[in-house]
Coordinates of C-alpha atoms in Angstrom, one line a residue:
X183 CA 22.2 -11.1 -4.7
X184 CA 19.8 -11.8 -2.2
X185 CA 17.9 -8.6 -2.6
X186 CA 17.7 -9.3 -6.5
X187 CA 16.5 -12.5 -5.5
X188 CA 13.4 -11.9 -3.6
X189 CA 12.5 -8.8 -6.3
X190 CA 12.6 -10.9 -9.4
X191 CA 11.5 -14.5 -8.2
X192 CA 8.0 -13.5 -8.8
X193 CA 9.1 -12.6 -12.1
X194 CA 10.8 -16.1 -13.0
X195 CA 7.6 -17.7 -11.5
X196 CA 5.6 -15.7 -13.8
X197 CA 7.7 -16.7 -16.5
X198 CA 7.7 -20.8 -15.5
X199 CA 3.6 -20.4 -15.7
X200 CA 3.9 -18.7 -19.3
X201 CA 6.2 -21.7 -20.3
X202 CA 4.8 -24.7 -18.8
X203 CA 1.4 -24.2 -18.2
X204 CA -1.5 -24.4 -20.8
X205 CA -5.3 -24.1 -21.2
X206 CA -7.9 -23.3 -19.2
X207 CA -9.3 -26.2 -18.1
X208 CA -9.6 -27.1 -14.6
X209 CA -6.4 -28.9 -14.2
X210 CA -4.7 -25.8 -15.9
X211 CA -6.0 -23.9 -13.7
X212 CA -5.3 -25.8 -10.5
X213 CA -1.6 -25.9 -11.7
X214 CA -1.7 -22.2 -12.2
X215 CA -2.7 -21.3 -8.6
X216 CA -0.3 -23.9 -7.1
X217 CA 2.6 -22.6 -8.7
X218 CA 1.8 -19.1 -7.8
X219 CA 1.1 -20.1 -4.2
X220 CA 4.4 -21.5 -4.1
X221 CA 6.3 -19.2 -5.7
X222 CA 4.8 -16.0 -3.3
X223 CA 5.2 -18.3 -0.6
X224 CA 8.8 -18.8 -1.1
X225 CA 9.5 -14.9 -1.8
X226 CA 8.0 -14.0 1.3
X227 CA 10.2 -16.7 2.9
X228 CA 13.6 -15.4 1.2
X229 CA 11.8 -11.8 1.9
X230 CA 12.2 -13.3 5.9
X231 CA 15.4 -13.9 5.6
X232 CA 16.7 -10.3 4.4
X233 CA 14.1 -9.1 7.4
X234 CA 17.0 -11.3 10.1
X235 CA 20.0 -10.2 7.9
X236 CA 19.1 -6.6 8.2
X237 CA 21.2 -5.0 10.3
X238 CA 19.3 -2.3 12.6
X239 CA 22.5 -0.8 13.6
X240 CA 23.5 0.1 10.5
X241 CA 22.7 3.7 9.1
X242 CA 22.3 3.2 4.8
X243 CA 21.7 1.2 3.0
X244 CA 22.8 -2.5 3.2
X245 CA 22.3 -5.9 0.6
X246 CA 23.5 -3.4 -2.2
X247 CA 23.5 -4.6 -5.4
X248 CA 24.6 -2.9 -8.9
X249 CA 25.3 -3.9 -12.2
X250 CA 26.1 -1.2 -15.0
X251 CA 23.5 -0.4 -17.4
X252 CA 23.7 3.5 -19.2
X253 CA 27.0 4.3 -17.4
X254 CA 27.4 7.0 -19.4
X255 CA 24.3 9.1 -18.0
X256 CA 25.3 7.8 -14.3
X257 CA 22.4 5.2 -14.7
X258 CA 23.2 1.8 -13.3
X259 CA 20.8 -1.0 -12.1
X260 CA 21.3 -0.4 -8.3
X261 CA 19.3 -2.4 -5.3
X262 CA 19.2 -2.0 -1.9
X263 CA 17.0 -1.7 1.5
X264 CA 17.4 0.6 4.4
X265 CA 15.0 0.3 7.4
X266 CA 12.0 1.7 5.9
X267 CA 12.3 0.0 2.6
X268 CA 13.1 -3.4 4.2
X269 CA 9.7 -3.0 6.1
X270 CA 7.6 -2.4 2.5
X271 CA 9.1 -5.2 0.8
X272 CA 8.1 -7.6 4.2
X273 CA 4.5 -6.0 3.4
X274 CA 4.4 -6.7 -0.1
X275 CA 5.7 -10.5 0.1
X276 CA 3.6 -11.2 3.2
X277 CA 0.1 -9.8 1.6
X278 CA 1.0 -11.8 -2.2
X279 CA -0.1 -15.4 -0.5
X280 CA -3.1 -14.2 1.3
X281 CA -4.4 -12.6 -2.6
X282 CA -3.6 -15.9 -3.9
X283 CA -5.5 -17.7 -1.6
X284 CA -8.2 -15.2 -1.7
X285 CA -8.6 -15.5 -5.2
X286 CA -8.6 -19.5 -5.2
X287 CA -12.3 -19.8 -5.5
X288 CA -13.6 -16.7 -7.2
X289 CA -11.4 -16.1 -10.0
X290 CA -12.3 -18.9 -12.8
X291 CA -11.9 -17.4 -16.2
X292 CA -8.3 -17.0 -17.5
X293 CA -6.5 -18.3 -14.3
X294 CA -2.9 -18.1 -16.0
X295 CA -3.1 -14.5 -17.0
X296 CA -4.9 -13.6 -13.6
X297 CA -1.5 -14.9 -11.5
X298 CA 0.7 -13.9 -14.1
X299 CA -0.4 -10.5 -13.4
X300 CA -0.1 -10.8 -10.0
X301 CA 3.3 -12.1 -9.7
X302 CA 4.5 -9.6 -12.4
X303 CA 2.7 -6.9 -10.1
X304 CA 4.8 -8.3 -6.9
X305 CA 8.4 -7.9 -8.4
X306 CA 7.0 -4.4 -9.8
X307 CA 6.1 -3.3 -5.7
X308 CA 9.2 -5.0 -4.3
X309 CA 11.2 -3.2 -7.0
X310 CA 9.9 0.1 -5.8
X311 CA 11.0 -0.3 -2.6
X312 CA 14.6 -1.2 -3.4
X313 CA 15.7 1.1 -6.2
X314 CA 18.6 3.2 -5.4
X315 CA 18.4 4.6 -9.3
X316 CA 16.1 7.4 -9.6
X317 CA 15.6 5.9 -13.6
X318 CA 14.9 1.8 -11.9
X319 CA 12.5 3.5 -9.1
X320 CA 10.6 5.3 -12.1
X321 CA 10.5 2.0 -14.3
X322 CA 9.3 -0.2 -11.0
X323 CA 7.0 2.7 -9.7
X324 CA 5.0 3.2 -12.8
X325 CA 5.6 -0.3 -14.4
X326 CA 2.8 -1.1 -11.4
X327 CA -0.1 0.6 -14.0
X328 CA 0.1 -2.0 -16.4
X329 CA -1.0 -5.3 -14.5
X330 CA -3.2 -3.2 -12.1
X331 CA -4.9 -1.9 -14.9
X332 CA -5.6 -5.4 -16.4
X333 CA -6.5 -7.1 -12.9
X334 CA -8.8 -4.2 -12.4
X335 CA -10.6 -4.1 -16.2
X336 CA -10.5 -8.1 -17.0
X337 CA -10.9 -9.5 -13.6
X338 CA -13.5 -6.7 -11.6
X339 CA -16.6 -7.6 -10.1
X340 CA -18.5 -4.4 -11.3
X341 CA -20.3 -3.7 -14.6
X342 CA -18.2 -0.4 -14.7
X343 CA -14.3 -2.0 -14.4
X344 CA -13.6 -0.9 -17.7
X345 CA -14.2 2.9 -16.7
X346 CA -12.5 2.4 -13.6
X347 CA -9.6 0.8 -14.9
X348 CA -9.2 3.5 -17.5
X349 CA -9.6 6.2 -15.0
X350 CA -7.0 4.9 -12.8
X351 CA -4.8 4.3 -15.5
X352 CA -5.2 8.0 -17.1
X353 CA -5.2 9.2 -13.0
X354 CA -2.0 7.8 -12.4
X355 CA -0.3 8.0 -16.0
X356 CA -0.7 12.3 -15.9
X357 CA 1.3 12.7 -12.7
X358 CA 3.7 9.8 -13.6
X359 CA 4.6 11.6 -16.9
X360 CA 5.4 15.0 -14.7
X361 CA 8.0 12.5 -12.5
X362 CA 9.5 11.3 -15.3
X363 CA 10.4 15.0 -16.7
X364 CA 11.8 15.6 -12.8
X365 CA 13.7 12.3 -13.2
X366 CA 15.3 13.4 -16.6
X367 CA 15.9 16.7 -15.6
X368 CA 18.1 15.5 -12.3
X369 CA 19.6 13.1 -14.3
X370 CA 20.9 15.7 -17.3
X371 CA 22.1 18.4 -14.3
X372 CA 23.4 16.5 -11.8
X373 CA 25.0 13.4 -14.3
X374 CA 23.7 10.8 -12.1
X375 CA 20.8 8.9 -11.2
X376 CA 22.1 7.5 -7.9
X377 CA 20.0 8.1 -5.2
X378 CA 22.3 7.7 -2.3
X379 CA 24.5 10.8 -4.1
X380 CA 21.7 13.0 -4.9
X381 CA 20.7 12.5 -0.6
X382 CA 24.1 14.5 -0.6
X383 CA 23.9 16.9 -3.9
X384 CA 22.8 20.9 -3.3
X385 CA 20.0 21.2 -5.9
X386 CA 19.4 25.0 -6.5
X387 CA 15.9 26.4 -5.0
X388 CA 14.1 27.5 -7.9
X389 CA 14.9 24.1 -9.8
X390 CA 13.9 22.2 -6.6
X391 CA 10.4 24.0 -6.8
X392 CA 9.5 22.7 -10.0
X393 CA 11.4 19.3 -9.2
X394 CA 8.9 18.9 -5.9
X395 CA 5.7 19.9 -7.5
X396 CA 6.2 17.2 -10.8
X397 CA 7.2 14.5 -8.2
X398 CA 4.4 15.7 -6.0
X399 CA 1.9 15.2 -8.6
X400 CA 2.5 11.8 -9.3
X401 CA 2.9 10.9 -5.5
X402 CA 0.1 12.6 -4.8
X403 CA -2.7 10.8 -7.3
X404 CA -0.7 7.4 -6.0
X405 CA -1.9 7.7 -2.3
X406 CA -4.1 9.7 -3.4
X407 CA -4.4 12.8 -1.6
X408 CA -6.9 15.5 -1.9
X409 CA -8.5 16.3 -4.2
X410 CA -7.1 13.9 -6.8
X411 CA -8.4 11.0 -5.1
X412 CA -11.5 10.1 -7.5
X413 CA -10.1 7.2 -8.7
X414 CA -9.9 5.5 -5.8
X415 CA -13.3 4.2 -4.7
X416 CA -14.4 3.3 -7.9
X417 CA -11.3 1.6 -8.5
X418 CA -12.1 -0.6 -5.3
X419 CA -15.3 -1.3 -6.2
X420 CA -15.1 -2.3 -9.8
X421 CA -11.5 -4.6 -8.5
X422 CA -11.7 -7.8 -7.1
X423 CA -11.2 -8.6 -3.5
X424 CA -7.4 -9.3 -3.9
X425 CA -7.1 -6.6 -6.4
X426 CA -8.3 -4.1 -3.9
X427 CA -5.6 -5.9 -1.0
X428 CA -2.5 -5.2 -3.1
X429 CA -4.6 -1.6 -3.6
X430 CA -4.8 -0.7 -0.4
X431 CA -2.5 -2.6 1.1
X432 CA 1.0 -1.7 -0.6
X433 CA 0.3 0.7 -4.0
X434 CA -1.3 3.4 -2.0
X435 CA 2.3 3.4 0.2
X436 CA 4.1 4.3 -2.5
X437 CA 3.1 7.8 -2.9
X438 CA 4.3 8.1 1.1
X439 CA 7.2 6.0 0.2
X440 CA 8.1 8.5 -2.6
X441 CA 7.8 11.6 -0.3
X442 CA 10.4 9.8 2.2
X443 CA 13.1 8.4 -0.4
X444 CA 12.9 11.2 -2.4
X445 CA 11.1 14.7 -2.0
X446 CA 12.1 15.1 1.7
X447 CA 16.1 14.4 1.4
X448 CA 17.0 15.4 -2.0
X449 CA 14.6 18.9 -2.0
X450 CA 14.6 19.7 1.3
X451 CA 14.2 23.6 0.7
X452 CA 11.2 22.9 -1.6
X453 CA 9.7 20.2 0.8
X454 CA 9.9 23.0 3.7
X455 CA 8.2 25.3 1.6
X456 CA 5.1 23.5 0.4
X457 CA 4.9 22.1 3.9
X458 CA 1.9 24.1 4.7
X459 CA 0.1 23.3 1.2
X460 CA 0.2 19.7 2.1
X461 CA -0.9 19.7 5.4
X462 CA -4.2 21.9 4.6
X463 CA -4.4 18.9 1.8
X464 CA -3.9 16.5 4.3
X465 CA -6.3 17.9 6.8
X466 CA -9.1 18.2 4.3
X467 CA -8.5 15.0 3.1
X468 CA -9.1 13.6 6.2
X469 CA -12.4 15.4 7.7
X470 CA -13.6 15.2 4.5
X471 CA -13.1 11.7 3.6
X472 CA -14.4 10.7 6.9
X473 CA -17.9 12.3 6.1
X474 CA -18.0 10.9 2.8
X475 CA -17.4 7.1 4.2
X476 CA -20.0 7.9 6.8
X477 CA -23.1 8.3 4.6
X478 CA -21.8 5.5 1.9
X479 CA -23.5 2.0 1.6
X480 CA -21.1 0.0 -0.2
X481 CA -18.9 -1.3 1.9
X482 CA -16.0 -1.2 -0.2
X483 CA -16.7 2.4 -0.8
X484 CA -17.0 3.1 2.9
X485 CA -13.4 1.1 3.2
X486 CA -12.1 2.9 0.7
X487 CA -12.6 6.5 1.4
X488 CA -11.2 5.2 4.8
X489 CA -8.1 4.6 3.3
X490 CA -8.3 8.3 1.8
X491 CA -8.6 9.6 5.5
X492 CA -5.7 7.7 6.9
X493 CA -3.4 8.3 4.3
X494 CA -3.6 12.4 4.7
X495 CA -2.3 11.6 8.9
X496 CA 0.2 9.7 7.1
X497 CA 1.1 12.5 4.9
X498 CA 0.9 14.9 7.4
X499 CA 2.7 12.7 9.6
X500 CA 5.5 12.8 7.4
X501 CA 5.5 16.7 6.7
X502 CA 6.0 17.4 10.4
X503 CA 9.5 16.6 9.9
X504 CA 9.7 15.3 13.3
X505 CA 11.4 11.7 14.1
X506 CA 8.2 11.1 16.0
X507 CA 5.9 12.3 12.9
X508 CA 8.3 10.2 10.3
X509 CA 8.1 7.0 12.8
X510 CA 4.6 7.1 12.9
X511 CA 3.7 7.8 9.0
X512 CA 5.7 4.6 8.2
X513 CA 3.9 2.7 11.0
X514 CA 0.7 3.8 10.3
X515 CA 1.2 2.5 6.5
X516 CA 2.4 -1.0 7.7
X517 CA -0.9 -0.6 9.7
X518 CA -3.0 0.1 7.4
X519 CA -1.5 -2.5 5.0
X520 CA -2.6 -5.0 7.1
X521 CA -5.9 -3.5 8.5
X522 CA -7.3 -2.6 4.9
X523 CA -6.2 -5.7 3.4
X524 CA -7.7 -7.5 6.3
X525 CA -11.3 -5.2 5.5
X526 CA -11.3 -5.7 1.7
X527 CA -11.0 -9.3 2.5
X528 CA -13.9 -9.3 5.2
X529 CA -16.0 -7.6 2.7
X530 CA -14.9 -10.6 -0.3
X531 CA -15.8 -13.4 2.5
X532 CA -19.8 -11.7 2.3
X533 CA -19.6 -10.9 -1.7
X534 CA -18.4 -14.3 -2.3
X535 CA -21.6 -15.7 -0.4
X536 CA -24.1 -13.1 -1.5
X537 CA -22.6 -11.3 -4.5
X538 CA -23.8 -7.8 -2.9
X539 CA -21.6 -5.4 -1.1
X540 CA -25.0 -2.8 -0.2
X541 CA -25.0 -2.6 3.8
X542 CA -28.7 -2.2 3.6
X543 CA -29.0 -5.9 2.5
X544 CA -26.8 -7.0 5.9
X545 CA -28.0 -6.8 9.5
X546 CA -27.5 -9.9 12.2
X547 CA -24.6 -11.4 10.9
X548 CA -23.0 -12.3 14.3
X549 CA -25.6 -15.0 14.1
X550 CA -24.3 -17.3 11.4
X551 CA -21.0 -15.9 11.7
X552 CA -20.0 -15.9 15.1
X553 CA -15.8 -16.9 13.6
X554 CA -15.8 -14.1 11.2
X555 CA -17.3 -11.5 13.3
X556 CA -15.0 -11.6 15.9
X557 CA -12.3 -11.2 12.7
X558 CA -13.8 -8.3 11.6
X559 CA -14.6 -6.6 15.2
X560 CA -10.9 -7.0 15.6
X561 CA -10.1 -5.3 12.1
X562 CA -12.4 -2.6 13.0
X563 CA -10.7 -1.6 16.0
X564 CA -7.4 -1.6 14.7
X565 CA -8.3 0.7 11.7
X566 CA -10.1 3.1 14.5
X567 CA -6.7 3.0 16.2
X568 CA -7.9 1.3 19.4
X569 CA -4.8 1.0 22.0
X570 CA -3.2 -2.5 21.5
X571 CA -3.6 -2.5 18.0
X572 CA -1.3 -1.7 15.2
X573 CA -3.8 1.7 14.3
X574 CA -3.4 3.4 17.5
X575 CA 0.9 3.0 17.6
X576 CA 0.9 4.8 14.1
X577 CA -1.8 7.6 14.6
X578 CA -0.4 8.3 17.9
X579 CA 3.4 9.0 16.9
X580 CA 2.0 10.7 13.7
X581 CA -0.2 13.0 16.3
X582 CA 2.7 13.4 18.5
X583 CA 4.6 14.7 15.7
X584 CA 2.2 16.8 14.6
X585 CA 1.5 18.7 18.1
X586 CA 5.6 20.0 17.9
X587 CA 5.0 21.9 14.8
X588 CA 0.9 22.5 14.2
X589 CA -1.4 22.3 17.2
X590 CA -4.6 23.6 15.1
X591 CA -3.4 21.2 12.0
X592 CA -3.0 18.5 15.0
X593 CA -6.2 19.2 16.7
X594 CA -8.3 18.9 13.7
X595 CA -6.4 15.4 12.6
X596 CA -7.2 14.1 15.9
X597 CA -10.9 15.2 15.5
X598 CA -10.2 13.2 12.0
X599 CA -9.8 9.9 14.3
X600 CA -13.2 10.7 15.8
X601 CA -15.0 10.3 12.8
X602 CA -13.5 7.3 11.8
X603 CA -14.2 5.5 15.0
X604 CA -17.6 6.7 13.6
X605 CA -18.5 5.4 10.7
X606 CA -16.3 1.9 11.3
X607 CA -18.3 1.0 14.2
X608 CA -21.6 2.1 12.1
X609 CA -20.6 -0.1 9.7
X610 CA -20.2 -3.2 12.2
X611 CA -22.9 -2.3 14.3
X612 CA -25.2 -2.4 10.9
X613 CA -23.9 -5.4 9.1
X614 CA -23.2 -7.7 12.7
X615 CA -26.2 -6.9 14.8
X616 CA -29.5 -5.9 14.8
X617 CA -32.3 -8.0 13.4
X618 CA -31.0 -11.0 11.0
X619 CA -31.7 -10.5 7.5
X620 CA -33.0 -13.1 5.3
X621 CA -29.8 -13.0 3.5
X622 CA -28.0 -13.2 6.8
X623 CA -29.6 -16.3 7.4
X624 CA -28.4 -18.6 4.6
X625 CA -24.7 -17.5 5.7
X626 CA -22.3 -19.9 6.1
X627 CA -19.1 -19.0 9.0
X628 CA -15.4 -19.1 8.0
X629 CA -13.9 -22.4 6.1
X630 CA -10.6 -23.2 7.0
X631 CA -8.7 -21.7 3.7
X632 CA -10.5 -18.2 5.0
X633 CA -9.4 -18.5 8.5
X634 CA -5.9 -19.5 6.7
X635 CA -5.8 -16.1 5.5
X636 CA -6.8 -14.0 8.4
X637 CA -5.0 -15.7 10.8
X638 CA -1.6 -14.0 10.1
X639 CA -3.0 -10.8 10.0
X640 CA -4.5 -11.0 13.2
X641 CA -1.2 -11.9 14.5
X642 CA 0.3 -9.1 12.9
X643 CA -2.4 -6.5 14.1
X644 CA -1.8 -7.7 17.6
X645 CA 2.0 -8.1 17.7
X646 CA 2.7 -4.3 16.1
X647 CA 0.1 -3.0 18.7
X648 CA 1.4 -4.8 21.7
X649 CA 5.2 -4.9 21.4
X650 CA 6.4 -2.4 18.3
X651 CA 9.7 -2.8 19.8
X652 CA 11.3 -4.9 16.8
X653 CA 9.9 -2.4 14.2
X654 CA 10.9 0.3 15.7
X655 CA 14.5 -1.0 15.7
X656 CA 14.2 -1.6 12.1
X657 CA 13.1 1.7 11.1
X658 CA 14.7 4.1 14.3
X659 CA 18.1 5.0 12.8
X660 CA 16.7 5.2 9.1
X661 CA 14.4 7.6 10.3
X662 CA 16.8 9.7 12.2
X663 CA 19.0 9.6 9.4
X664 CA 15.9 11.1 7.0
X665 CA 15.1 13.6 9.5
X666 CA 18.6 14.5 9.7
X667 CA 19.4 14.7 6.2
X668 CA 16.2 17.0 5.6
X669 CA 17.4 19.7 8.7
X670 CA 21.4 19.7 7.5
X671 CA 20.6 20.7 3.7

């Protein structure tokens, strides 16, 4: 029950602000941001405590939990983590506080609704990662739209949220109706939704085509890979800051969590064979993401087309079907969790003081912000990968993994890296240094709830770069046991 616990405690949090909470005035609204603080807080505490009960050794799934639901179509509530999943859910708990704390300030119109969505969202993501019930993974991994689409339209910074909301609604909606035809169609032939029997259940090859390419189109717009990724960067821009943190952060890792729980060991046959497609997708993806982020000047657009370029390594990463590749995939999206949240949150720190995102308008910053410019100089070199950082151990065991099967694909993913060392360290060099802008001027360095929030993911950054033992233990047999499961099919 533990597992169920940490999922739907968000939930009952939600729930207790719906009940007990009313108005909008500024009491209200102090109430509503406590209780959220202290609810996310204590799920990522509990979420702590299944982190030390997991049991490395152990190849499965563990904390299982099932109740009965449509017995009759093999469809049953069913829970549970295995070292990749465990490692998600630790994400998605650790990143909730820091959005709340984020948001403390900036967000002042219609406070309730605002957390509500945001712990509805958390038990949606955590959900994700658990299901063991290919119908509970679709309701979780789609249910996500709803409050995204509503912190996106109601609570954006933009003039266009609306149209962005929208677009990532209808983005996201088109592949996820394609999944749910591959869902029902497993569910009808096979008589069971079970996950952890399908892993064991010889789909024939011509179903398993069609089966990869609906699940691939709604993994695909989730990352989003080339050349369905429009949605994305005007979906960060029009979000706010912490809407653009749970974004990056964990929704984007779903699509790569959906390749790994599902399209690699239940259709192995059509995962080999699309292989190729998806890394020329991924390759493209990231050359031509990285060019686009180099000539942008909003930073959240810059950020965000970032995101584009490391998800296609990840991808690729995990189409190598190499331990190696598979390892590094999942460590380079705990990476980026923390290094794009920690960006999007750099980027709110300025917008909050000078409600402008245009790097034209920054230059000098280092001077008033001596604090947060060491922050972000450290966030910039881990999303360039820099060696003792929590980039480089991802992009370098995706790499490796990538050299035993495709040297040229390899080769020009590597070049990939280049560019992004590029354009991050143009975008610090022009918003830190240089000449101080009158805007930089009248900047004010980190308060302590700001620092509150970095913090942790500084440590975090720092510990995965330097000594990666402990997650590799967590993920080492689950990824064997993919990997293994993918070749013996």
């Amino acid at each position: 029950m533990l597992l169920a616990g940490v999922t739907f405690l968000p939930a009952l949090g939600a729930l207790a602000l719906l009940l007990f909470v009313h108005g909008d005035d500024k009491q209200a609204q102090r109430n509503s941001r406590i209780m959220t603080l202290w609810t996310s807080t204590i799920t990522f505490l509990v979420s702590l405590v299944l982190w030390t009960r997991f049991d490395s050794q152990v190849i499965g799934f563990q904390m299982v939990t099932e109740l009965p639901w449509l017995e009759d179509l093999g469809i049953s509530f069913r829970l549970g983590v295995d070292g990749i999943s465990v490692l998600f859910v630790l994400l998605s708990t650790m990143l909730m506080p820091l959005c709340i704390l984020a948001s403390w300030q900036s967000i002042t119109r219609s406070v309730k609704h605002y957390m509500i969505a945001f712990l509805v969202l958390e038990t949606l993501m955590i959900g994700t990662f658990c299901a063991l019930d290919l119908v509970v993974f679709y309701i979780f991994f789609e249910g996500v739209l709803i409050p995204m689409f509503l912190i996106i339209g109601i609570w954006g910074s933009g003039e266009e949220r609306i149209y962005a909301a929208f677009k990532f609604f209808l983005f996201t909606l088109l592949g996820s109706i394609l999944l749910l035809v591959a869902v029902i169609y497993i569910v009808v032939s096979v008589g069971t939704a079970d996950i952890r029997t399908l892993f064991h259940t010889d789909i024939p090859r011509a179903a398993q085509m069609w089966l990869w390419l609906a699940m691939f189109a709604s993994f695909a717009v989730k990352m989003p890979m080339w050349p369905v990724h429009t949605w994305l960067p005007d979906a960060h821009v029009q979000a706010p800051t912490a809407g653009s943190v749970i974004l990056a952060g964990v929704l984007l890792k779903m699509g790569g969590y959906g390749f790994l729980r599902l399209s690699l060991p239940i259709l192995p046959d059509a995962s080999a064979f699309f292989a190729p497609m998806v890394l020329t997708l991924s390759v493209i993806a990231i050359i031509y993401a990285s060019l686009v982020a180099l000539v942008q000047q909003d930073m959240k657009k810059l950020i965000a087309y970032s995101s584009i370029a490391h998800m296609g390594l990840v991808t690729a990463g995990i189409f190598s079907f190499t331990v190696d590749g598979v390892q590094g995939a999942i460590l380079l999206m705990v990476s980026h969790g923390f290094t794009s949240a920690a960006l999007f949150l750099c980027v709110g720190v300025l917008y909050d003081r000078t409600h402008t995102r245009a790097i034209e308008r920054f230059g000098g910053v280092v001077k008033a912000m001596p604090i947060f410019a060491l922050c972000f100089m450290i966030f910039t070199m881990a999303s360039i990968g820099l060696p003792g950082t929590s980039g480089f151990v991802g992009e370098f065991l995706a790499l490796v993994g990538l050299f035993q099967v495709n040297i040229p694909v390899a080769i020009i993913a590597t070049f990939g890296a280049v560019l992004g060392a590029a354009y991050m360290l143009v975008l610090y060099r022009n918003v830190m240094y240089g000449k101080p802008s009158e805007l930089a001027l009248t900047l004010r360095d980190l308060v302590n709830r700001e620092i509150v929030i970095f913090l942790p993911l500084i440590v975090l950054i720092m510990w995965l770069g330097l000594y990666p033992a402990p997650f590799f233990d967590k993920i080492g047999n689950s990824a064997y046991n993919l990997v293994y499961l993918f070749e013996n099919r």
